[in-house]
Coordinates of C-alpha atoms in Angstrom, one line a residue:
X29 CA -19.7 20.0 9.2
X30 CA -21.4 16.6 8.0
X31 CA -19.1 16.7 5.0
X32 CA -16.0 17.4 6.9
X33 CA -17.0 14.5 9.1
X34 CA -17.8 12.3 6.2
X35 CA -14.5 13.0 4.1
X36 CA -12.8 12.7 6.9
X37 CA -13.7 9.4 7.2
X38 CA -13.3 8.2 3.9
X39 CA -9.5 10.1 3.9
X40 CA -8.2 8.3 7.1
X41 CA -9.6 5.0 5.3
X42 CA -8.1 5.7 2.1
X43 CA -4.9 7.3 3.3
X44 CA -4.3 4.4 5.4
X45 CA -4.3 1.9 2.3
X46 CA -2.3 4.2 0.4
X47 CA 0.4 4.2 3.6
X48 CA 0.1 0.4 3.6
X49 CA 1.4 0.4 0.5
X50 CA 3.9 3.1 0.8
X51 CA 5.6 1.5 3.3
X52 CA 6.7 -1.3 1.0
X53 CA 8.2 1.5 -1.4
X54 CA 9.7 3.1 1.3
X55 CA 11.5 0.4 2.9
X56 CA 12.5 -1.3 -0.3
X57 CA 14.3 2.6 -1.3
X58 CA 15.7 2.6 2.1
X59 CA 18.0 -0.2 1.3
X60 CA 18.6 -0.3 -2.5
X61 CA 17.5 3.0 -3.3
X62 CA 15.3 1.9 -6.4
X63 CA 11.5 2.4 -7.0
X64 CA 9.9 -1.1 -7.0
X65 CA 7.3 -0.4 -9.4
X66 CA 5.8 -3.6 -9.4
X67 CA 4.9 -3.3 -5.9
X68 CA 1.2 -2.2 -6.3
X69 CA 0.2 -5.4 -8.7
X70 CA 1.5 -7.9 -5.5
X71 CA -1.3 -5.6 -3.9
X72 CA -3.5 -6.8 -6.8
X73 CA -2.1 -10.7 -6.2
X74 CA -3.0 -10.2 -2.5
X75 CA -6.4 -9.2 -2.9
X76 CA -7.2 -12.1 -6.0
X77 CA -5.3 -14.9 -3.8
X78 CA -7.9 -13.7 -0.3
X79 CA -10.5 -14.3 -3.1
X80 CA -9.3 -17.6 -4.2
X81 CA -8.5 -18.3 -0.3
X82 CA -12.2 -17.3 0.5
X83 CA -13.8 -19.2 -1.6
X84 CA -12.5 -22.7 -0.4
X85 CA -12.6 -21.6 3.1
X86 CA -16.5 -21.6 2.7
X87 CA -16.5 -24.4 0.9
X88 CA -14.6 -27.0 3.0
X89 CA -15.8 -25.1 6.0
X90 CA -18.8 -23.6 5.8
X91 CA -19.5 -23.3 9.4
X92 CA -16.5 -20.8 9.9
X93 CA -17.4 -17.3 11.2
X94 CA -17.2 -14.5 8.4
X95 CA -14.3 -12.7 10.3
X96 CA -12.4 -15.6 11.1
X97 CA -12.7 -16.4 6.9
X98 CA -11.5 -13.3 6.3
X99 CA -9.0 -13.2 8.8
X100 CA -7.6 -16.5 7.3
X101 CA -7.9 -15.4 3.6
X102 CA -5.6 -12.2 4.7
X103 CA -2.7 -14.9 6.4
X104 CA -2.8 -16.9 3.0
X105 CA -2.7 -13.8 0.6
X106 CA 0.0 -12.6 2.7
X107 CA 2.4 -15.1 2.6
X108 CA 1.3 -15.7 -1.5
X109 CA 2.8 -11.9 -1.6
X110 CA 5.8 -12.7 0.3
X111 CA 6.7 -15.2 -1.9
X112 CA 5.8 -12.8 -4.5
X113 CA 7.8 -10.2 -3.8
X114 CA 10.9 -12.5 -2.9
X115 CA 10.8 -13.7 -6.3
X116 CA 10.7 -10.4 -8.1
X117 CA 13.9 -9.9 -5.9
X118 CA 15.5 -12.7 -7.0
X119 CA 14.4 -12.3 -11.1
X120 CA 14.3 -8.8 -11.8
X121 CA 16.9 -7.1 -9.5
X122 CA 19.5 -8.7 -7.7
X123 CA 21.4 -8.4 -10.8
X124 CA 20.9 -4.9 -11.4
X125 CA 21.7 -3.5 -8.0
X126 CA 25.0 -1.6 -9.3
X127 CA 23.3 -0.8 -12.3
X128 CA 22.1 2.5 -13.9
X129 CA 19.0 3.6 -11.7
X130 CA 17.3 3.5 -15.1
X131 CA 17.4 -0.1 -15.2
X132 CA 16.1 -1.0 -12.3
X133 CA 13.0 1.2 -13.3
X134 CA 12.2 -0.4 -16.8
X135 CA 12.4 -4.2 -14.9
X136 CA 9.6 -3.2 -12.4
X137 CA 7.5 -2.2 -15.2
X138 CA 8.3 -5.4 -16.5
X139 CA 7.6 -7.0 -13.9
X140 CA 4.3 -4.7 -13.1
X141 CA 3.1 -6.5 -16.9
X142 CA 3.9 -10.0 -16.6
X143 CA 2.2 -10.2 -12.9
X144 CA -1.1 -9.0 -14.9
X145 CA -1.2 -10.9 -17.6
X146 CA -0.9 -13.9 -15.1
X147 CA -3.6 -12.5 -13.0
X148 CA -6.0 -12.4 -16.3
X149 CA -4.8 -16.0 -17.2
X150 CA -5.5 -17.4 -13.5
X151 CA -8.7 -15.2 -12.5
X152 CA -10.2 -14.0 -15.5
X153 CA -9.6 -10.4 -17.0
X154 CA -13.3 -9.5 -15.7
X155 CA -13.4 -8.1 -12.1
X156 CA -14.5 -9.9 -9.4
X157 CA -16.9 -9.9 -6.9
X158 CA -15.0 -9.5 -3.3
X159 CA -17.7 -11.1 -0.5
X160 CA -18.5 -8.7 2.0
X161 CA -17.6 -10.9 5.2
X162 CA -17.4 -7.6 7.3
X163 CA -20.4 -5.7 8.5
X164 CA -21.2 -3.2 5.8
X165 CA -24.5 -1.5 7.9
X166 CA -23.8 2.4 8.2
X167 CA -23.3 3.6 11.7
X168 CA -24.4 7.5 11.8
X169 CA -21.8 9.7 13.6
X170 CA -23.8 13.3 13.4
X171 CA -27.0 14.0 13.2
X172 CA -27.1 15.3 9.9
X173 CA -29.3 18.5 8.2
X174 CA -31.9 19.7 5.8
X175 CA -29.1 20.1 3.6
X176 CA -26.5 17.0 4.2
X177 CA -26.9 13.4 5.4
X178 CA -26.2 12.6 8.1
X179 CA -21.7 11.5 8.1
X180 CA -21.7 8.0 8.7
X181 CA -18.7 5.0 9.0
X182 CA -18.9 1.5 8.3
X183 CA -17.9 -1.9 10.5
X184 CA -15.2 -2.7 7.6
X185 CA -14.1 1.0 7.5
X186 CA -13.3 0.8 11.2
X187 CA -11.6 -2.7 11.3
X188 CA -9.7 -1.1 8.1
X189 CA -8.6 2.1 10.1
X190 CA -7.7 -0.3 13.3
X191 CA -5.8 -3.1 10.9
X192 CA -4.1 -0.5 9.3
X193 CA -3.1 1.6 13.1
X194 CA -1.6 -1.9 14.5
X195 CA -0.1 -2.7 11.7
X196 CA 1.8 0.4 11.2
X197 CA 2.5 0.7 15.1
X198 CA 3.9 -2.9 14.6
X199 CA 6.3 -2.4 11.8
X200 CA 7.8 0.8 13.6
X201 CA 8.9 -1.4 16.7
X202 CA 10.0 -3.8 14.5
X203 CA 12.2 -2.1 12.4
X204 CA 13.3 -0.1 16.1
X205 CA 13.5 -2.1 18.6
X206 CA 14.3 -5.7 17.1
X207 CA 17.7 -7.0 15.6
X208 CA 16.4 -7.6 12.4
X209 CA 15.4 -3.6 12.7
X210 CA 18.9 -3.0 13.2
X211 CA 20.0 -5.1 10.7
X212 CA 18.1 -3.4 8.2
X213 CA 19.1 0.1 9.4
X214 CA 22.7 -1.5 9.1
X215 CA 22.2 -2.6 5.6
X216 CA 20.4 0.7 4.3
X217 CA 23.4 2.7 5.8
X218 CA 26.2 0.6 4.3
X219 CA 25.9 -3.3 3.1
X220 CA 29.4 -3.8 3.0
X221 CA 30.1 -2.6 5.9
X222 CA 27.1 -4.5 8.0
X223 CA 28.7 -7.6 6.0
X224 CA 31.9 -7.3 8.2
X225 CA 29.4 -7.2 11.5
X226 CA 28.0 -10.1 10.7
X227 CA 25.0 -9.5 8.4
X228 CA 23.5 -11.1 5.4
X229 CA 22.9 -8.2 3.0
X230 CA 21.0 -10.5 1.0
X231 CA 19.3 -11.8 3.5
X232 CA 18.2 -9.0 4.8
X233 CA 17.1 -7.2 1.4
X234 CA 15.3 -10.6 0.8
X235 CA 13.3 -10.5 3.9
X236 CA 12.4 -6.7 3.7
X237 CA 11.1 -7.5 0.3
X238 CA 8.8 -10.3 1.8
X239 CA 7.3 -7.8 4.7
X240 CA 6.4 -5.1 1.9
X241 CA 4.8 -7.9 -0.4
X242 CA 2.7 -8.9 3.1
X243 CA 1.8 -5.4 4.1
X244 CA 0.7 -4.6 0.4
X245 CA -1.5 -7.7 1.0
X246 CA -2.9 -6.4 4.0
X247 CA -3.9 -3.2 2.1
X248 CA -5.2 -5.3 -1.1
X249 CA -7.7 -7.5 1.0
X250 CA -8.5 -4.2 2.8
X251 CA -9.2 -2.1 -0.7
X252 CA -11.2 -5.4 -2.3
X253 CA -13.2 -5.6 1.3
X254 CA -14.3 -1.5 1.4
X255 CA -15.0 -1.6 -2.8
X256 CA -16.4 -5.3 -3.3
X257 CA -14.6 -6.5 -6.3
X258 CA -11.2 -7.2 -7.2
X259 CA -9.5 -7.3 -10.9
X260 CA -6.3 -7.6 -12.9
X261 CA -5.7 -3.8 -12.9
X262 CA -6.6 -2.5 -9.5
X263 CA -3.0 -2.3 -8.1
X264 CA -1.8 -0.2 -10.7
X265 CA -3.5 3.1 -9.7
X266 CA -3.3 2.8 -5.6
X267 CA 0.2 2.1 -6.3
X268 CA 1.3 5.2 -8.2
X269 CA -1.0 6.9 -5.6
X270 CA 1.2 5.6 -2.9
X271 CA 4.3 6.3 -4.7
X272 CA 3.3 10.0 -4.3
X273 CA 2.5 9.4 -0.5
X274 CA 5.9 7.9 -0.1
X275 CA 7.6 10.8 -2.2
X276 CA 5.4 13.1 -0.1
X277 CA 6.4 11.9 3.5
X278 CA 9.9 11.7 2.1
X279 CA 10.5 8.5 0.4
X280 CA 13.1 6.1 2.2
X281 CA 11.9 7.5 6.1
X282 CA 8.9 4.9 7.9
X283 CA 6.7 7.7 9.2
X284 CA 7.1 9.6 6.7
X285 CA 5.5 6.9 4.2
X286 CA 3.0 7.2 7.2
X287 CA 2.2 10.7 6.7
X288 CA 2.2 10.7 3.6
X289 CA -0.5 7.9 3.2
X290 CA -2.5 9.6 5.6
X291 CA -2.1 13.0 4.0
X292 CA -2.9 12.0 0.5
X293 CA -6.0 10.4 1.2
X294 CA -7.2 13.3 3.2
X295 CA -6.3 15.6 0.5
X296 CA -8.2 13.7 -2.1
X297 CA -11.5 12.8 -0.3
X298 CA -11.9 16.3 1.0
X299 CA -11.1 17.9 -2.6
X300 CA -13.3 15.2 -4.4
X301 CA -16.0 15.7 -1.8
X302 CA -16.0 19.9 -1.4
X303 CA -15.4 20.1 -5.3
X304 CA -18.2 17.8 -5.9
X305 CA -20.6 20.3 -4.1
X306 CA -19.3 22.6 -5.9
X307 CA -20.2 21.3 -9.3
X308 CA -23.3 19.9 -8.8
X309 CA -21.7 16.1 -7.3
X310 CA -20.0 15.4 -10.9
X311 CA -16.6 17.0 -11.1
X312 CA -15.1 16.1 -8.1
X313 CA -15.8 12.1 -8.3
X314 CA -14.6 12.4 -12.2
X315 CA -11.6 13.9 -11.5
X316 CA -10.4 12.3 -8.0
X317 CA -7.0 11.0 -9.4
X318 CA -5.9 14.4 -10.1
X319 CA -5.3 15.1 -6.9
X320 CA -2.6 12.9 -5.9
X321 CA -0.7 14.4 -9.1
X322 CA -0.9 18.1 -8.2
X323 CA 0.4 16.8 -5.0
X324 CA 3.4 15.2 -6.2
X325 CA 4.4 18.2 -8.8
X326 CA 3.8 19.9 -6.0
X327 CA 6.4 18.1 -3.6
X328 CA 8.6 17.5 -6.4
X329 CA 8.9 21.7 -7.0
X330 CA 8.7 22.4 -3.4
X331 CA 10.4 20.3 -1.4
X332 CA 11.8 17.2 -3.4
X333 CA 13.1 15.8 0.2
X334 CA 9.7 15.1 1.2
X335 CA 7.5 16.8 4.5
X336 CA 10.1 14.5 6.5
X337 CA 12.7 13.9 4.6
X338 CA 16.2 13.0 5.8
X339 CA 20.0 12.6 4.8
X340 CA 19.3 8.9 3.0
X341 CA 22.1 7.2 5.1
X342 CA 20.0 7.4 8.2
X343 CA 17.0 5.9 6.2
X344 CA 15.5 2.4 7.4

């Protein structure tokens, strides 16, 4: 039971990066139906420019509370990612939106290079130390055993789970029960037609591109926060991974990305933890990425639509 409690906890904390970032995939397919794949490096820009954004916060005020630095640092890499991901509109596919899907595909990758390689030349192609600014002091939930410790939860694994819960709860009414909501549902249905009510396509593609770069900065200070360092190459992986939870929730549909965030972090902290027993505590932590692959080939042979997946026209 301690290790059900325990994996549980480090599932919901992973899953919810993972549907952090999925979200930005999911929304960005919604409308143009292509696979940013640069997406997960702006997580990477997000978590190097809190860095950057941390350390002059305690220099020029040192007197700041930790959480308030942090808090600051996560405003500043956000907008540095919204700006981000407006550019890589504007450069790599505004031009190729009637193009052969394969195109769009091969300029993310593009893309995906060029923002590491300027990561390396502006923070080094060492990783980083992240500053633990939240409380990091293990709060026991059972009791534990002979056998098992005791499962316990951390103060930055809780404000992670309750950042990541608002946020997602936020994005749904806004892309519900607000105009701009609409006028993205509008837009993923039929641009040209939402052009003849009244709406920017372009504005609105621009703008949806700017809230996924600020919620994959959200889940890059949150992933640099829970691991302690930061590096050139650390997007590359959780975004694949979140690729898969989009593609598993049914890529293009909000809760879906949700669920399938959620789902694939579950799925790989309770195999990596249970197979670890198993094998004597090596296996399972050697082979954690696996996971999230036997889940997509899985989807992809299964149910290609996704666990909620939907006629695409009705996608936001």
């Amino acid at each position: 039971m301690d290790t059900l409690v325990q994996q549980t906890i480090n599932g919901l904390m992973l899953g919810s990066i993972y549907a952090l970032i999925a979200l930005g995939y999911t929304m960005v397919y919604g409308i143009l139906r292509i696979i940013n794949f640069a997406h997960g490096d702006v997580l990477m820009v997000g978590a190097l420019s809190a860095l950057s954004a941390i350390g002059m916060l305690q220099r020029h005020f040192p007197s700041l509370p930790p959480a308030a630095v942090l808090l600051l640092a996560a405003l500043c890499a956000m907008a540095v990612c919204a700006l981000t991901s407006m550019a890589i509109e504007r450069l790599a596919y505004r031009r190729l939106r009637n193009a052969p899907r394969l195109a769009p595909l091969i300029s993310g990758i593009g893309v995906s290079l060029l923002l590491q390689t300027l990561a390396m030349l502006i923070w080094s192609r060492n990783p980083l130390m992240f500053p633990q600014l939240l409380p990091m002091d293990p709060i026991a939930l059972t009791r534990g055993g002979a056998e098992h410790a005791p499962a316990v939860i951390t103060g930055t694994a809780i404000a992670t789970l309750a950042v990541a819960v608002l946020v997602m709860a936020g994005l749904l009414l806004l892309v519900e029960h607000s105009r701009f909501g609409r006028a993205m549902r509008a837009t993923a249905e039929n641009p040209q037609v939402a052009g003849l009510m009244g709406i920017n396509p372009n504005r609105i593609i621009v703008l949806t591109f700017a809230l996924g770069g600020a919620l994959a900065a959200v889940a890059g200070v949150m992933m640099a926060s829970n691991y302690g360092n930061a590096g050139f190459s650390m997007g590359f992986l959780p975004g694949i991974k979140a690729f898969t939870a989009a593609v598993l929730g049914g890529i293009g549909n909000l809760r879906g990305a949700m669920l399938g965030g959620l789902l694939l972090g579950l799925f790989e902290s309770l195999g990596t933890g249970y197979l670890g027993e198993l094998t004597g505590g090596t296996f399972g932590s050697n082979y954690q990425d696996v996971f999230a692959f036997l889940v997509l080939i899985a989807v992809l042979v299964f149910r290609p639509s996704g666990l909620l997946g939907e006629r695409v026209a009705t996608r936001a």
